[in-house]
């Protein structure tokens, strides 16, 4: 039974990768760089996007695809920024899917104004496990980890921390009020993804947000250079 | 395709429920009450258990079944309390399952000393979506939600908040340092699960932990009364 289950999962991932490549080709055709942004629930993805997109990015027109089980709370927040926001709900699955996969993103693509943007940030469902397992056609994966979550998270969710090229460490304004050992967290992070880029930010105070904005611009430029 | 997928999921849930009932019968035969404890990553489940079990519960011998994708960090923390702790890892699935299901719990049962305990707390994988979808044979479901996660979580993960009979609101020691609107959170909570029991605690300072201990005792007594 176990072997059968693994086989089914592998087939599902193969199918997912095929669709992810098709998504990738469509994004490339429109010259759109794609960031898959992941985190645990409440780590601050939406607030970081609000902060990043409150002012135009240098030479980059951004859009957002919001993945949620239900509702459009985050999309409504971001819509106030005058960037195109598309809502993608996963609840038709039953109880709701805990992640975005390539086919869900594909189904939402007709609603994304690809010809009007240079960068699409896909805000995944808040979850540290399954989102890391499904490519959606992205150029880069980034994750947000809040200092309120504890130092052990890289060890407990290694695939997520390993699959990202950037780890945004958020809510650092709370550090004086926590017993969070940042050095220990970074030690654990390097154990699962040695030397991965990381930045310390506070979406609430704005500290470090300029680096996060710079990173989004650099990913867009890198993708454009690769396609061209 | 969509209808087929829903059917497969329904079949999987049927199978899960059958195994959950078998678990339930085995727990009943041993007179063990079972709590399925769920939360997002880093909400404080393990620290709350450390706090609750640091002193013996009144007339209740407790044990813990630790669900994690990888590693045994939480089990190692709890083992220091001299309660029986069993580790259950979900990673053989591939990348790791994001939840416990009835069959995983069943596979771990031979390693749980059922005849030596009255209460088994199953600490589920940190995730607000799929754990809510799978019964494992529990008497009661409880969840931990940290005030750092934001007021919108009941609306974004309604199944989780709806399926629990107790919501433990943790990290209240941080309230002075957050812009968290507790009244708004409770309003959202009542929108998805009107009147559900809730308690405000700080696992860090110990505030409210006595009520959490009392609840664990009451669930054990209720289960014993039901079986008898």
Short mmCIF file of C-alpha atoms in Angstrom, two decimals:
data_model
loop_
_atom_site.label_atom_id
_atom_site.label_comp_id
_atom_site.label_asym_id
_atom_site.label_seq_id
_atom_site.Cartn_x
_atom_site.Cartn_y
_atom_site.Cartn_z
CA UNK A 1 0.00 0.00 0.00
CA UNK A 2 2.75 2.38 0.89
CA UNK A 3 4.56 1.78 -2.40
CA UNK A 4 1.35 2.35 -4.34
CA UNK A 5 0.77 5.60 -2.54
CA UNK A 6 4.27 6.85 -3.33
CA UNK A 7 3.72 5.94 -6.97
CA UNK A 8 0.47 7.88 -7.15
CA UNK A 9 2.17 10.88 -5.61
CA UNK A 10 5.04 10.68 -8.09
CA UNK A 11 2.60 10.56 -11.00
CA UNK A 12 0.79 13.57 -9.61
CA UNK A 13 4.05 15.48 -9.35
CA UNK A 14 5.00 14.52 -12.91
CA UNK A 15 1.67 15.86 -14.17
CA UNK A 16 2.15 18.97 -12.09
CA UNK A 17 5.60 19.59 -13.57
CA UNK A 18 4.26 19.26 -17.10
CA UNK A 19 1.64 21.93 -16.44
CA UNK A 20 4.18 24.09 -14.60
CA UNK A 21 6.35 24.08 -17.74
CA UNK A 22 3.37 25.18 -19.82
CA UNK A 23 2.73 28.00 -17.35
CA UNK A 24 6.41 28.94 -17.54
CA UNK A 25 6.24 29.18 -21.33
CA UNK A 26 3.20 31.43 -21.17
CA UNK A 27 4.82 33.67 -18.59
CA UNK A 28 7.97 33.87 -20.74
CA UNK A 29 5.97 34.72 -23.83
CA UNK A 30 4.55 37.71 -21.97
CA UNK A 31 7.88 38.61 -20.40
CA UNK A 32 6.53 38.15 -16.90
CA UNK A 33 8.77 37.11 -14.03
CA UNK A 34 7.02 35.03 -11.39
CA UNK A 35 7.74 34.75 -7.68
CA UNK A 36 6.11 32.00 -5.62
CA UNK A 37 5.80 33.48 -2.12
CA UNK A 38 5.21 31.04 0.71
CA UNK A 39 4.98 31.00 4.50
CA UNK A 40 3.09 29.68 7.49
CA UNK A 41 -0.28 31.31 8.24
CA UNK A 42 0.15 34.78 9.69
CA UNK A 43 3.85 35.20 8.92
CA UNK A 44 3.15 38.45 7.08
CA UNK A 45 3.18 37.74 3.33
CA UNK A 46 0.35 40.12 2.57
CA UNK A 47 1.66 42.92 4.75
CA UNK A 48 5.09 42.56 3.12
CA UNK A 49 3.45 42.86 -0.29
CA UNK A 50 1.45 45.89 0.84
CA UNK A 51 4.70 47.49 1.98
CA UNK A 52 6.61 46.52 -1.17
CA UNK A 53 3.95 47.68 -3.61
CA UNK A 54 2.79 50.84 -1.85
CA UNK A 55 5.19 52.74 -4.12
CA UNK A 56 5.96 51.70 -7.72
CA UNK A 57 8.94 49.36 -8.10
CA UNK A 58 11.76 50.79 -10.22
CA UNK A 59 10.83 49.97 -13.81
CA UNK A 60 8.70 47.00 -12.81
CA UNK A 61 4.93 46.76 -13.12
CA UNK A 62 3.80 44.27 -10.51
CA UNK A 63 0.69 42.12 -10.19
CA UNK A 64 -0.43 39.68 -7.55
CA UNK A 65 -2.17 36.31 -7.66
CA UNK A 66 -3.68 35.61 -4.25
CA UNK A 67 -4.04 31.98 -3.22
CA UNK A 68 -6.43 31.31 -0.35
CA UNK A 69 -8.62 28.46 0.78
CA UNK A 70 -11.61 30.79 1.04
CA UNK A 71 -12.41 34.45 0.83
CA UNK A 72 -10.64 37.40 -0.72
CA UNK A 73 -9.45 39.26 2.37
CA UNK A 74 -5.85 39.61 1.20
CA UNK A 75 -6.83 40.50 -2.35
CA UNK A 76 -9.13 43.21 -1.00
CA UNK A 77 -6.26 44.62 1.05
CA UNK A 78 -3.92 44.66 -1.93
CA UNK A 79 -6.47 46.05 -4.35
CA UNK A 80 -6.18 49.37 -2.52
CA UNK A 81 -2.63 49.62 -3.94
CA UNK A 82 -3.82 49.92 -7.54
CA UNK A 83 -1.89 46.88 -8.70
CA UNK A 84 -3.82 44.18 -10.55
CA UNK A 85 -4.80 41.48 -8.05
CA UNK A 86 -6.41 38.17 -8.99
CA UNK A 87 -8.01 35.93 -6.37
CA UNK A 88 -7.60 32.14 -6.61
CA UNK A 89 -9.54 30.04 -4.10
CA UNK A 90 -8.72 26.41 -3.47
CA UNK A 91 -11.91 25.42 -1.65
CA UNK A 92 -13.77 23.71 -4.51
CA UNK A 93 -11.48 20.72 -3.78
CA UNK A 94 -13.38 19.87 -0.53
CA UNK A 95 -12.49 21.50 2.75
CA UNK A 96 -9.97 23.30 0.57
CA UNK A 97 -6.56 22.45 -0.87
CA UNK A 98 -3.66 23.42 1.38
CA UNK A 99 -1.44 24.62 -1.47
CA UNK A 100 -1.44 25.93 -5.01
CA UNK A 101 -0.47 23.58 -7.79
CA UNK A 102 0.38 24.28 -11.43
CA UNK A 103 -3.11 23.50 -12.68
CA UNK A 104 -4.79 25.86 -10.23
CA UNK A 105 -2.46 28.65 -11.33
CA UNK A 106 -3.13 27.75 -14.96
CA UNK A 107 -6.87 27.99 -14.40
CA UNK A 108 -6.40 31.51 -13.01
CA UNK A 109 -4.11 32.76 -15.78
CA UNK A 110 -6.86 34.08 -18.07
CA UNK A 111 -7.81 36.45 -15.24
CA UNK A 112 -4.25 37.77 -14.84
CA UNK A 113 -3.41 40.74 -17.11
CA UNK A 114 -0.05 39.28 -18.22
CA UNK A 115 0.50 41.86 -20.96
CA UNK A 116 0.27 44.70 -18.42
CA UNK A 117 2.77 43.46 -15.86
CA UNK A 118 6.46 42.53 -15.61
CA UNK A 119 6.29 40.69 -12.31
CA UNK A 120 3.63 38.39 -10.88
CA UNK A 121 3.88 37.57 -7.20
CA UNK A 122 1.89 34.45 -6.38
CA UNK A 123 0.95 34.47 -2.71
CA UNK A 124 0.57 30.80 -1.88
CA UNK A 125 -1.70 29.30 0.77
CA UNK A 126 -0.25 29.72 4.26
CA UNK A 127 1.39 26.33 4.88
CA UNK A 128 5.00 25.16 5.35
CA UNK A 129 4.59 21.67 3.88
CA UNK A 130 2.78 21.06 0.58
CA UNK A 131 3.33 24.39 -1.22
CA UNK A 132 7.03 23.47 -1.38
CA UNK A 133 6.18 20.29 -3.27
CA UNK A 134 4.39 21.84 -6.24
CA UNK A 135 6.06 24.00 -8.86
CA UNK A 136 3.65 26.41 -10.48
CA UNK A 137 5.93 27.79 -13.23
CA UNK A 138 7.74 30.33 -11.08
CA UNK A 139 11.17 31.89 -11.66
CA UNK A 140 11.96 32.16 -7.98
CA UNK A 141 10.67 30.93 -4.67
CA UNK A 142 10.78 33.05 -1.58
CA UNK A 143 9.44 32.43 1.87
CA UNK A 144 8.59 34.54 4.88
CA UNK A 145 9.34 33.27 8.35
CA UNK A 146 8.30 35.24 11.41
CA UNK A 147 10.54 35.42 14.46
CA UNK A 148 7.46 34.53 16.53
CA UNK A 149 7.49 31.02 15.04
CA UNK A 150 10.56 29.76 16.87
CA UNK A 151 14.12 28.77 16.01
CA UNK A 152 13.29 25.17 15.08
CA UNK A 153 11.24 25.79 11.93
CA UNK A 154 14.02 25.12 9.35
CA UNK A 155 14.60 21.71 10.94
CA UNK A 156 10.90 20.86 11.14
CA UNK A 157 10.02 21.98 7.60
CA UNK A 158 13.31 21.42 5.74
CA UNK A 159 11.87 21.06 2.24
CA UNK A 160 10.29 24.51 2.43
CA UNK A 161 13.47 26.19 3.64
CA UNK A 162 15.57 24.24 1.13
CA UNK A 163 13.44 25.02 -1.90
CA UNK A 164 13.55 28.81 -1.50
CA UNK A 165 16.28 31.10 -2.75
CA UNK A 166 15.33 33.82 -0.30
CA UNK A 167 14.18 33.65 3.32
CA UNK A 168 12.59 36.85 4.57
CA UNK A 169 12.76 36.94 8.36
CA UNK A 170 9.84 39.12 9.39
CA UNK A 171 8.51 40.83 12.53
CA UNK A 172 11.97 41.73 13.83
CA UNK A 173 10.36 44.67 15.64
CA UNK A 174 9.14 42.03 18.14
CA UNK A 175 12.63 40.67 18.89
CA UNK A 176 13.00 42.68 22.14
CA UNK A 177 9.81 41.05 23.43
CA UNK A 178 10.66 37.44 22.52
CA UNK A 179 13.15 34.84 23.66
CA UNK A 180 13.89 34.12 19.98
CA UNK A 181 17.57 33.23 19.44
CA UNK A 182 18.29 34.62 15.97
CA UNK A 183 21.75 33.06 15.78
CA UNK A 184 20.28 29.64 16.52
CA UNK A 185 17.62 30.14 13.86
CA UNK A 186 20.28 31.10 11.29
CA UNK A 187 22.39 28.11 12.33
CA UNK A 188 19.40 25.83 11.69
CA UNK A 189 18.70 27.61 8.40
CA UNK A 190 22.26 27.00 7.22
CA UNK A 191 21.97 23.37 8.22
CA UNK A 192 19.16 22.82 5.69
CA UNK A 193 20.08 25.44 3.06
CA UNK A 194 23.64 26.60 3.52
CA UNK A 195 24.22 30.23 2.66
CA UNK A 196 20.71 30.86 1.35
CA UNK A 197 19.98 34.58 0.97
CA UNK A 198 18.16 35.98 3.97
CA UNK A 199 17.01 39.40 5.04
CA UNK A 200 15.72 40.79 8.31
CA UNK A 201 12.62 42.92 7.93
CA UNK A 202 9.67 44.35 9.77
CA UNK A 203 6.66 44.75 7.52
CA UNK A 204 5.09 46.71 10.35
CA UNK A 205 7.79 49.37 10.80
CA UNK A 206 9.16 49.19 7.25
CA UNK A 207 12.66 48.24 8.41
CA UNK A 208 14.44 46.26 5.67
CA UNK A 209 11.55 46.56 3.24
CA UNK A 210 13.71 48.45 0.72
CA UNK A 211 15.92 45.35 0.36
CA UNK A 212 12.82 43.24 -0.22
CA UNK A 213 11.73 45.66 -2.94
CA UNK A 214 15.22 45.53 -4.48
CA UNK A 215 15.08 41.75 -4.50
CA UNK A 216 11.75 41.75 -6.37
CA UNK A 217 13.26 44.09 -8.97
CA UNK A 218 16.39 41.96 -9.31
CA UNK A 219 14.39 38.78 -9.86
CA UNK A 220 12.40 40.54 -12.57
CA UNK A 221 15.59 41.76 -14.29
CA UNK A 222 17.20 38.33 -14.02
CA UNK A 223 14.15 36.66 -15.61
CA UNK A 224 14.10 39.21 -18.43
CA UNK A 225 17.79 38.61 -19.11
CA UNK A 226 17.29 34.84 -19.17
CA UNK A 227 14.41 34.95 -21.63
CA UNK A 228 16.12 37.50 -23.88
CA UNK B 1 -11.99 15.87 -13.96
CA UNK B 2 -13.15 17.99 -11.06
CA UNK B 3 -15.98 15.61 -10.18
CA UNK B 4 -13.60 12.62 -10.32
CA UNK B 5 -11.21 14.36 -7.98
CA UNK B 6 -13.93 15.11 -5.47
CA UNK B 7 -15.02 11.44 -5.62
CA UNK B 8 -11.49 10.22 -4.93
CA UNK B 9 -11.21 12.56 -1.99
CA UNK B 10 -14.56 11.38 -0.62
CA UNK B 11 -13.46 7.76 -0.88
CA UNK B 12 -10.24 8.61 0.93
CA UNK B 13 -12.19 10.30 3.71
CA UNK B 14 -14.53 7.30 3.96
CA UNK B 15 -11.55 4.99 4.37
CA UNK B 16 -10.06 7.37 6.90
CA UNK B 17 -13.26 7.42 8.94
CA UNK B 18 -13.38 3.62 9.01
CA UNK B 19 -9.88 3.47 10.44
CA UNK B 20 -10.62 6.33 12.82
CA UNK B 21 -13.51 4.30 14.25
CA UNK B 22 -11.19 1.32 14.77
CA UNK B 23 -8.73 3.62 16.58
CA UNK B 24 -11.60 4.95 18.68
CA UNK B 25 -12.59 1.41 19.73
CA UNK B 26 -9.03 0.60 20.73
CA UNK B 27 -8.72 3.80 22.73
CA UNK B 28 -12.06 3.07 24.44
CA UNK B 29 -11.01 -0.48 25.30
CA UNK B 30 -8.01 0.95 27.13
CA UNK B 31 -10.02 3.77 28.68
CA UNK B 32 -7.88 6.42 27.00
CA UNK B 33 -9.29 9.84 26.12
CA UNK B 34 -7.74 11.39 23.03
CA UNK B 35 -7.27 15.05 22.14
CA UNK B 36 -6.28 16.06 18.61
CA UNK B 37 -4.29 19.28 19.07
CA UNK B 38 -3.82 21.42 15.98
CA UNK B 39 -2.39 24.82 15.01
CA UNK B 40 -0.31 26.71 12.49
CA UNK B 41 3.48 26.22 12.73
CA UNK B 42 4.91 28.04 15.69
CA UNK B 43 1.63 28.82 17.47
CA UNK B 44 2.92 27.16 20.64
CA UNK B 45 1.38 23.67 20.86
CA UNK B 46 4.51 22.07 22.29
CA UNK B 47 5.18 24.86 24.79
CA UNK B 48 1.56 24.65 25.95
CA UNK B 49 1.97 20.91 26.47
CA UNK B 50 5.24 21.45 28.33
CA UNK B 51 3.44 23.91 30.60
CA UNK B 52 0.40 21.66 31.08
CA UNK B 53 2.35 18.50 31.82
CA UNK B 54 5.17 19.95 33.94
CA UNK B 55 3.09 18.96 36.98
CA UNK B 56 0.86 15.87 37.11
CA UNK B 57 -2.74 16.46 36.05
CA UNK B 58 -5.30 15.74 38.77
CA UNK B 59 -5.97 12.02 38.54
CA UNK B 60 -4.98 11.84 34.88
CA UNK B 61 -1.92 10.05 33.50
CA UNK B 62 -1.09 11.79 30.22
CA UNK B 63 0.85 10.67 27.18
CA UNK B 64 1.73 12.45 23.95
CA UNK B 65 1.86 11.36 20.32
CA UNK B 66 4.01 13.85 18.41
CA UNK B 67 3.25 14.33 14.72
CA UNK B 68 5.98 15.97 12.67
CA UNK B 69 7.11 15.89 9.08
CA UNK B 70 10.68 15.18 10.17
CA UNK B 71 12.73 15.02 13.33
CA UNK B 72 11.84 14.54 16.97
CA UNK B 73 12.54 18.01 18.37
CA UNK B 74 9.20 18.37 20.13
CA UNK B 75 9.24 14.81 21.44
CA UNK B 76 12.71 15.41 22.86
CA UNK B 77 11.45 18.54 24.62
CA UNK B 78 8.48 16.71 26.11
CA UNK B 79 10.46 13.61 27.11
CA UNK B 80 12.08 15.72 29.81
CA UNK B 81 8.67 15.83 31.52
CA UNK B 82 8.64 12.09 32.23
CA UNK B 83 5.42 11.50 30.34
CA UNK B 84 5.42 8.80 27.66
CA UNK B 85 6.04 10.46 24.29
CA UNK B 86 5.81 8.67 20.95
CA UNK B 87 7.17 10.25 17.76
CA UNK B 88 5.28 9.84 14.50
CA UNK B 89 6.94 11.20 11.36
CA UNK B 90 5.03 11.76 8.15
CA UNK B 91 7.98 12.10 5.79
CA UNK B 92 7.93 8.61 4.25
CA UNK B 93 5.05 9.93 2.11
CA UNK B 94 7.42 12.06 -0.02
CA UNK B 95 8.37 15.58 1.01
CA UNK B 96 6.19 14.69 3.98
CA UNK B 97 2.47 14.63 4.63
CA UNK B 98 1.08 17.89 5.96
CA UNK B 99 -1.30 16.25 8.44
CA UNK B 100 -1.93 13.12 10.44
CA UNK B 101 -4.61 10.72 9.25
CA UNK B 102 -6.23 7.79 11.02
CA UNK B 103 -3.94 5.21 9.45
CA UNK B 104 -0.77 7.03 10.51
CA UNK B 105 -2.06 7.19 14.08
CA UNK B 106 -3.01 3.50 13.86
CA UNK B 107 0.49 2.61 12.73
CA UNK B 108 1.92 4.39 15.78
CA UNK B 109 -0.47 2.84 18.32
CA UNK B 110 1.68 -0.20 19.15
CA UNK B 111 4.33 2.23 20.36
CA UNK B 112 1.91 4.11 22.64
CA UNK B 113 1.60 2.62 26.18
CA UNK B 114 -2.21 2.77 26.19
CA UNK B 115 -2.57 0.73 29.37
CA UNK B 116 -0.43 3.21 31.30
CA UNK B 117 -2.25 6.43 30.39
CA UNK B 118 -5.72 7.98 30.69
CA UNK B 119 -5.22 10.77 28.19
CA UNK B 120 -3.36 10.86 24.88
CA UNK B 121 -2.69 14.25 23.36
CA UNK B 122 -1.94 13.94 19.67
CA UNK B 123 0.07 16.94 18.52
CA UNK B 124 -0.77 17.22 14.85
CA UNK B 125 1.49 18.63 12.11
CA UNK B 126 1.53 22.45 12.16
CA UNK B 127 -1.01 23.34 9.47
CA UNK B 128 -4.40 25.06 9.46
CA UNK B 129 -5.89 23.23 6.47
CA UNK B 130 -5.66 19.44 6.08
CA UNK B 131 -5.41 18.31 9.73
CA UNK B 132 -9.01 19.52 10.13
CA UNK B 133 -10.14 17.17 7.37
CA UNK B 134 -8.95 13.90 8.90
CA UNK B 135 -10.42 12.34 12.03
CA UNK B 136 -7.92 10.13 13.82
CA UNK B 137 -10.23 8.62 16.47
CA UNK B 138 -10.11 11.53 18.90
CA UNK B 139 -12.66 12.46 21.59
CA UNK B 140 -12.02 16.16 21.24
CA UNK B 141 -10.32 18.59 18.91
CA UNK B 142 -8.58 21.67 20.18
CA UNK B 143 -6.56 24.26 18.37
CA UNK B 144 -4.02 26.87 19.34
CA UNK B 145 -4.03 30.24 17.62
CA UNK B 146 -1.37 32.82 18.38
CA UNK B 147 -2.23 36.50 18.57
CA UNK B 148 0.75 37.12 16.27
CA UNK B 149 -1.13 35.44 13.41
CA UNK B 150 -3.66 38.21 12.83
CA UNK B 151 -7.38 38.70 13.30
CA UNK B 152 -8.37 37.21 9.94
CA UNK B 153 -7.42 33.58 10.56
CA UNK B 154 -10.90 32.22 11.45
CA UNK B 155 -12.22 33.59 8.15
CA UNK B 156 -9.29 32.26 6.12
CA UNK B 157 -9.24 28.78 7.67
CA UNK B 158 -12.90 28.31 8.66
CA UNK B 159 -12.94 24.50 8.66
CA UNK B 160 -10.19 24.38 11.28
CA UNK B 161 -11.87 26.88 13.57
CA UNK B 162 -15.26 25.22 13.05
CA UNK B 163 -14.11 21.68 13.76
CA UNK B 164 -12.59 22.41 17.18
CA UNK B 165 -14.47 22.54 20.47
CA UNK B 166 -11.78 24.67 22.08
CA UNK B 167 -9.69 27.53 20.71
CA UNK B 168 -6.66 28.37 22.84
CA UNK B 169 -5.54 31.92 22.09
CA UNK B 170 -1.84 31.93 22.90
CA UNK B 171 1.00 34.46 23.32
CA UNK B 172 -1.23 37.05 24.98
CA UNK B 173 1.90 38.38 26.73
CA UNK B 174 2.72 39.94 23.33
CA UNK B 175 -0.55 41.87 23.04
CA UNK B 176 0.96 45.17 24.27
CA UNK B 177 3.50 44.96 21.43
CA UNK B 178 1.08 44.12 18.62
CA UNK B 179 -1.72 45.89 16.78
CA UNK B 180 -3.82 42.76 17.20
CA UNK B 181 -7.53 43.59 17.72
CA UNK B 182 -8.72 40.81 20.04
CA UNK B 183 -12.37 41.85 19.79
CA UNK B 184 -12.20 41.65 16.00
CA UNK B 185 -10.58 38.21 16.20
CA UNK B 186 -13.33 36.98 18.54
CA UNK B 187 -15.98 38.48 16.26
CA UNK B 188 -14.50 36.52 13.33
CA UNK B 189 -14.27 33.40 15.49
CA UNK B 190 -17.98 33.63 16.37
CA UNK B 191 -18.79 34.12 12.71
CA UNK B 192 -17.43 30.65 11.88
CA UNK B 193 -18.05 28.83 15.19
CA UNK B 194 -20.54 30.75 17.31
CA UNK B 195 -19.89 30.52 21.01
CA UNK B 196 -17.04 28.00 20.74
CA UNK B 197 -15.09 27.70 24.01
CA UNK B 198 -12.00 29.88 24.01
CA UNK B 199 -9.33 30.73 26.52
CA UNK B 200 -6.61 33.36 26.60
CA UNK B 201 -3.23 32.01 27.64
CA UNK B 202 0.46 32.70 27.55
CA UNK B 203 2.47 29.50 27.47
CA UNK B 204 5.52 31.67 28.10
CA UNK B 205 4.37 33.37 31.32
CA UNK B 206 1.99 30.63 32.41
CA UNK B 207 -1.03 32.95 32.41
CA UNK B 208 -4.22 30.97 31.82
CA UNK B 209 -2.41 27.61 31.72
CA UNK B 210 -4.36 26.31 34.73
CA UNK B 211 -7.57 26.59 32.70
CA UNK B 212 -5.92 24.64 29.87
CA UNK B 213 -4.92 21.94 32.36
CA UNK B 214 -8.47 21.87 33.73
CA UNK B 215 -9.84 21.44 30.24
CA UNK B 216 -7.58 18.44 29.59
CA UNK B 217 -8.80 16.86 32.82
CA UNK B 218 -12.45 17.56 31.98
CA UNK B 219 -12.13 15.98 28.54
CA UNK B 220 -10.62 12.89 30.13
CA UNK B 221 -13.45 12.67 32.67
CA UNK B 222 -16.08 13.19 30.00
CA UNK B 223 -14.63 10.43 27.84
CA UNK B 224 -14.50 8.05 30.81
CA UNK B 225 -18.14 8.80 31.64
CA UNK B 226 -19.18 8.20 28.04
CA UNK B 227 -17.48 4.82 27.79
CA UNK B 228 -18.70 3.68 31.22
#
